[in-house]
mmCIF file of C-alpha atoms in Angstrom:
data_model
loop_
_atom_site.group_PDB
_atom_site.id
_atom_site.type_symbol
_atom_site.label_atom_id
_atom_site.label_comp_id
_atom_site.label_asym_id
_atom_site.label_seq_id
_atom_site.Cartn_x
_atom_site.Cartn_y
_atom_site.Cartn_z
ATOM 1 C CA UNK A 1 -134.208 227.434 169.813
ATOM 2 C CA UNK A 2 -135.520 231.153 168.960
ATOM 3 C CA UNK A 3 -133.444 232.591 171.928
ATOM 4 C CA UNK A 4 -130.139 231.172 170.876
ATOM 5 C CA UNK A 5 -129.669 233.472 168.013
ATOM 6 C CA UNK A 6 -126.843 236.022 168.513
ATOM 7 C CA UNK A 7 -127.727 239.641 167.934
ATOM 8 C CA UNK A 8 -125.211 240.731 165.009
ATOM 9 C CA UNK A 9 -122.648 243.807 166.532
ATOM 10 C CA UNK A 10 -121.025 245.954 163.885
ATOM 11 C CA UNK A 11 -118.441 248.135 164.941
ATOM 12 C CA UNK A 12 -118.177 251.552 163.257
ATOM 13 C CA UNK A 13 -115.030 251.643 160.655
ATOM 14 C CA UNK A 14 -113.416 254.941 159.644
ATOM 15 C CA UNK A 15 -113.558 254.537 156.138
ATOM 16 C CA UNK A 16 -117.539 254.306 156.527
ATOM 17 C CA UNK A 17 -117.308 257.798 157.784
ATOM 18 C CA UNK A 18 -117.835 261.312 155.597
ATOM 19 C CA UNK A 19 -116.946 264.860 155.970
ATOM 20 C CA UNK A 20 -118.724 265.522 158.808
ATOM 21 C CA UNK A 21 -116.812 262.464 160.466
ATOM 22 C CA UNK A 22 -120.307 260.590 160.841
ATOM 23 C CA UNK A 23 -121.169 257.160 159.189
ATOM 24 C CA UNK A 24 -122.315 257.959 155.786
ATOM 25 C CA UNK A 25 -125.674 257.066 155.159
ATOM 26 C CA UNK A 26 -124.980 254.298 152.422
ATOM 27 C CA UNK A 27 -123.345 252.136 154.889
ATOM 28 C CA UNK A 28 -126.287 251.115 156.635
ATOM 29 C CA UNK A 29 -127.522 249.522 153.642
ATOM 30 C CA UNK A 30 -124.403 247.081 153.984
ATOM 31 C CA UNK A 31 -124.824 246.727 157.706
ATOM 32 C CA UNK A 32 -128.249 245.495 157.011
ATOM 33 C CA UNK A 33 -127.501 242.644 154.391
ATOM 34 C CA UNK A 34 -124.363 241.748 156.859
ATOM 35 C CA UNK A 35 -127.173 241.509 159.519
ATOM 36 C CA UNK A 36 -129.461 239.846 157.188
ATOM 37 C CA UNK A 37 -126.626 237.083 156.006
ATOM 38 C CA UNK A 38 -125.829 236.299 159.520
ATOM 39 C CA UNK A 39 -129.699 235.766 160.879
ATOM 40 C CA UNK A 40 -130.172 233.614 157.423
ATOM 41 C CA UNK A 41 -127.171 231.745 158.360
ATOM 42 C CA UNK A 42 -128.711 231.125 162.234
ATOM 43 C CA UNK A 43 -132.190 230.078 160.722
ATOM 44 C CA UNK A 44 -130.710 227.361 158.173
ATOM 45 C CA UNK A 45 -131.648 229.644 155.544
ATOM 46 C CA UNK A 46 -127.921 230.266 154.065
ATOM 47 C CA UNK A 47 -127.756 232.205 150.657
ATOM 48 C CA UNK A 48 -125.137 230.181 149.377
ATOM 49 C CA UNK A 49 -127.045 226.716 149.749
ATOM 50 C CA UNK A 50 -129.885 228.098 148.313
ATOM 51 C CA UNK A 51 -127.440 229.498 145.535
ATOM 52 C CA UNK A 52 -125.855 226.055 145.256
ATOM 53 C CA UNK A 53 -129.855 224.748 144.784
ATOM 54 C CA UNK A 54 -130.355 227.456 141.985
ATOM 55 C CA UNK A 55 -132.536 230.200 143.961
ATOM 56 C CA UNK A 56 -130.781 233.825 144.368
ATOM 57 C CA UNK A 57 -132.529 235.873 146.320
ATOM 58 C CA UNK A 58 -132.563 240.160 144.657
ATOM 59 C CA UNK A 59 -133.039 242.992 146.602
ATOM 60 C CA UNK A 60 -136.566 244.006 145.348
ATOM 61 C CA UNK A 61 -136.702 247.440 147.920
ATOM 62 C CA UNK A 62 -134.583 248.665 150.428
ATOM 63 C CA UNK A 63 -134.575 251.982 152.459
ATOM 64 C CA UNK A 64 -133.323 253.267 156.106
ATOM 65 C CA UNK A 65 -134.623 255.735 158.245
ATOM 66 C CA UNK A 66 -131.905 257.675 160.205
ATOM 67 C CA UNK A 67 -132.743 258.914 164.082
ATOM 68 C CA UNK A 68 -129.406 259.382 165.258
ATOM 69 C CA UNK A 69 -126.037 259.526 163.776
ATOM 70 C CA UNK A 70 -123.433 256.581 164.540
ATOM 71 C CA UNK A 71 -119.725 257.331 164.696
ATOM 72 C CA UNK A 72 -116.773 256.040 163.822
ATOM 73 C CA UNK A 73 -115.468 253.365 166.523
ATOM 74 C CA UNK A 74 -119.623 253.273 167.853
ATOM 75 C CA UNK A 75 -120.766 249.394 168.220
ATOM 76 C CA UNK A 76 -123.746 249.239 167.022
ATOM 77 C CA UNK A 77 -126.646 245.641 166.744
ATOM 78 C CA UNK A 78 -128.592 245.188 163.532
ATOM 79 C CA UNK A 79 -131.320 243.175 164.279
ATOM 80 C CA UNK A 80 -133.248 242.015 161.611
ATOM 81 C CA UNK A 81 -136.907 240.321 161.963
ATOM 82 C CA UNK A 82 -138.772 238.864 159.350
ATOM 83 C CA UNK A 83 -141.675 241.419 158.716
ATOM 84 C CA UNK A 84 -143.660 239.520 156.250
ATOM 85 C CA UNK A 85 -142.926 235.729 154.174
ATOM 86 C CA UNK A 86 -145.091 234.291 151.922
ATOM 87 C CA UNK A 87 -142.997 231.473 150.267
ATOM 88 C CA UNK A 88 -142.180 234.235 147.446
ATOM 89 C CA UNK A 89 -141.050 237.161 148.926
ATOM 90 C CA UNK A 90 -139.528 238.219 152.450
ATOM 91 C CA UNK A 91 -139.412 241.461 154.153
ATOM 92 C CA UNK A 92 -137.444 242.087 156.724
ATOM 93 C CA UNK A 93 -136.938 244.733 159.364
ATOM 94 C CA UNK A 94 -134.154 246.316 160.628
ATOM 95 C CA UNK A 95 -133.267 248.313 163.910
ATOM 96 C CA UNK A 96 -129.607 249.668 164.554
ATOM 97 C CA UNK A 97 -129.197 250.041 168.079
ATOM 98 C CA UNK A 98 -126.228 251.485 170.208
ATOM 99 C CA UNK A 99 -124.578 249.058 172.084
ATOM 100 C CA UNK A 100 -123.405 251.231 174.810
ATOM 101 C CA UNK A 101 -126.123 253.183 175.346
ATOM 102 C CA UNK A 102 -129.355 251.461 173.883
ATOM 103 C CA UNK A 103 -130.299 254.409 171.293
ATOM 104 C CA UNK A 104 -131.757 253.702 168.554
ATOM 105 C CA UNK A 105 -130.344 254.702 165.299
ATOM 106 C CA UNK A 106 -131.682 253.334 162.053
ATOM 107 C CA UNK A 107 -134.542 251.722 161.133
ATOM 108 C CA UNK A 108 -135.204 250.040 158.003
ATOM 109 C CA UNK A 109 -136.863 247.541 155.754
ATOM 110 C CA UNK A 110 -135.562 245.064 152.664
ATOM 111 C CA UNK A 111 -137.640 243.431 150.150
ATOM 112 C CA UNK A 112 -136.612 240.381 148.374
ATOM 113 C CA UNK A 113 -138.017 237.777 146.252
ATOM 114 C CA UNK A 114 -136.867 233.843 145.423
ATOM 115 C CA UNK A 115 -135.910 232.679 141.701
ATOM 116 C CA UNK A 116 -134.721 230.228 139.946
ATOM 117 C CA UNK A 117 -131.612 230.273 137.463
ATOM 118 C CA UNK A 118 -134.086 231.522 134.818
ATOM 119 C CA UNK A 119 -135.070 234.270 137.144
ATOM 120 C CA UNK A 120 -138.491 232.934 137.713
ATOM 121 C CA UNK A 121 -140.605 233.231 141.480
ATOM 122 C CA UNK A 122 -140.290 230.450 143.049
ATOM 123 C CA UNK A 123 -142.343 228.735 146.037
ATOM 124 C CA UNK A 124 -139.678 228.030 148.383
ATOM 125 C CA UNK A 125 -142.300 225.817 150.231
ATOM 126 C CA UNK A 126 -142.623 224.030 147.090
ATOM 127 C CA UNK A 127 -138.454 223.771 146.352
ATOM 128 C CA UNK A 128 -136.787 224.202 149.855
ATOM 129 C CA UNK A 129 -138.980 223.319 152.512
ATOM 130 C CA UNK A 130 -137.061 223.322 154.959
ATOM 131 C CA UNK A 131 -135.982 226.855 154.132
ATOM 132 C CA UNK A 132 -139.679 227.289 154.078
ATOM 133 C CA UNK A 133 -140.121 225.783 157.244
ATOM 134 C CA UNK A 134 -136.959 228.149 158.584
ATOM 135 C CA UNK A 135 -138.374 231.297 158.083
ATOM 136 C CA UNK A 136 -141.898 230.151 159.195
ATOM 137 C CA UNK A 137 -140.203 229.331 163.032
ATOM 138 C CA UNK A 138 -138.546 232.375 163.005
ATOM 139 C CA UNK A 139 -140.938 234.877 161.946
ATOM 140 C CA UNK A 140 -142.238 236.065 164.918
ATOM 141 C CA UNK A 141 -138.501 236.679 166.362
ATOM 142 C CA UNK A 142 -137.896 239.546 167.602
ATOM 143 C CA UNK A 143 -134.118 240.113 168.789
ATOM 144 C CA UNK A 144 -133.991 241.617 172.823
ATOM 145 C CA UNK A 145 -130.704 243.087 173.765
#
């Protein structure tokens, strides 16, 4: 059930690093939606169903707060845990977390809303419940590694 979802590992590329040989700081914006994609996928929440049903899902916010720098070849979990759902709109959390040594790196948040193909909220309770029901389970989840 809640403890069988796998913590997401990125590992560090080189062509994510800048001139000071560091990860650059747009990056992490990418390692959260990979995160995000792959805990959606775990839940039964997968964008490209909902896609299929005629609900995208747009960034509405996003922003990172950097504690320590990551380096290229560094393995790194994004964990992201729904921070607030309310049918409409999801938040979700992030925290970037050394593998090796348990640091933690980044933090950040995403905001996103639900609409149909006319770009229109939508309830998801009302159009996927079971998506619905999906992030209600999981949104007290809160990744241990």
């Amino acid at each position: 059930m809640k403890n069988e979802l796998k913590p997401y590992i990125h590992v560090a590329q080189y062509y994510e690093t800048d001139q000071m040989k560091i990860i650059h700081h747009s990056n992490y914006i990418r390692w959260f939606e990979e995160a995000r994609i792959d805990f959606l996928d775990q839940i039964g929440a997968n964008y490209a169903n909902l896609e299929a049903n005629g609900i995208v899902s747009p960034v509405l916010t996003v922003e990172a707060q950097y504690k320590a720098m990551v380096r290229y070849g560094d393995s790194v979990y994004v964990l992201p845990e729904i921070d607030s759902y309310n049918g409409i709109k999801l938040c979700l959390a992030y925290r970037v977390i050394d593998v090796a040594t348990g640091e933690l790196r980044t933090t950040g948040k995403s905001q996103h809303c639900f609409l149909n193909e006319a770009g229109r909220p939508v309830s998801l309770k009302k159009v996927q419940p079971h998506v619905h029901d999906s992030f209600e389970k999981y949104r007290d989840h809160v990744f241990s590694v």
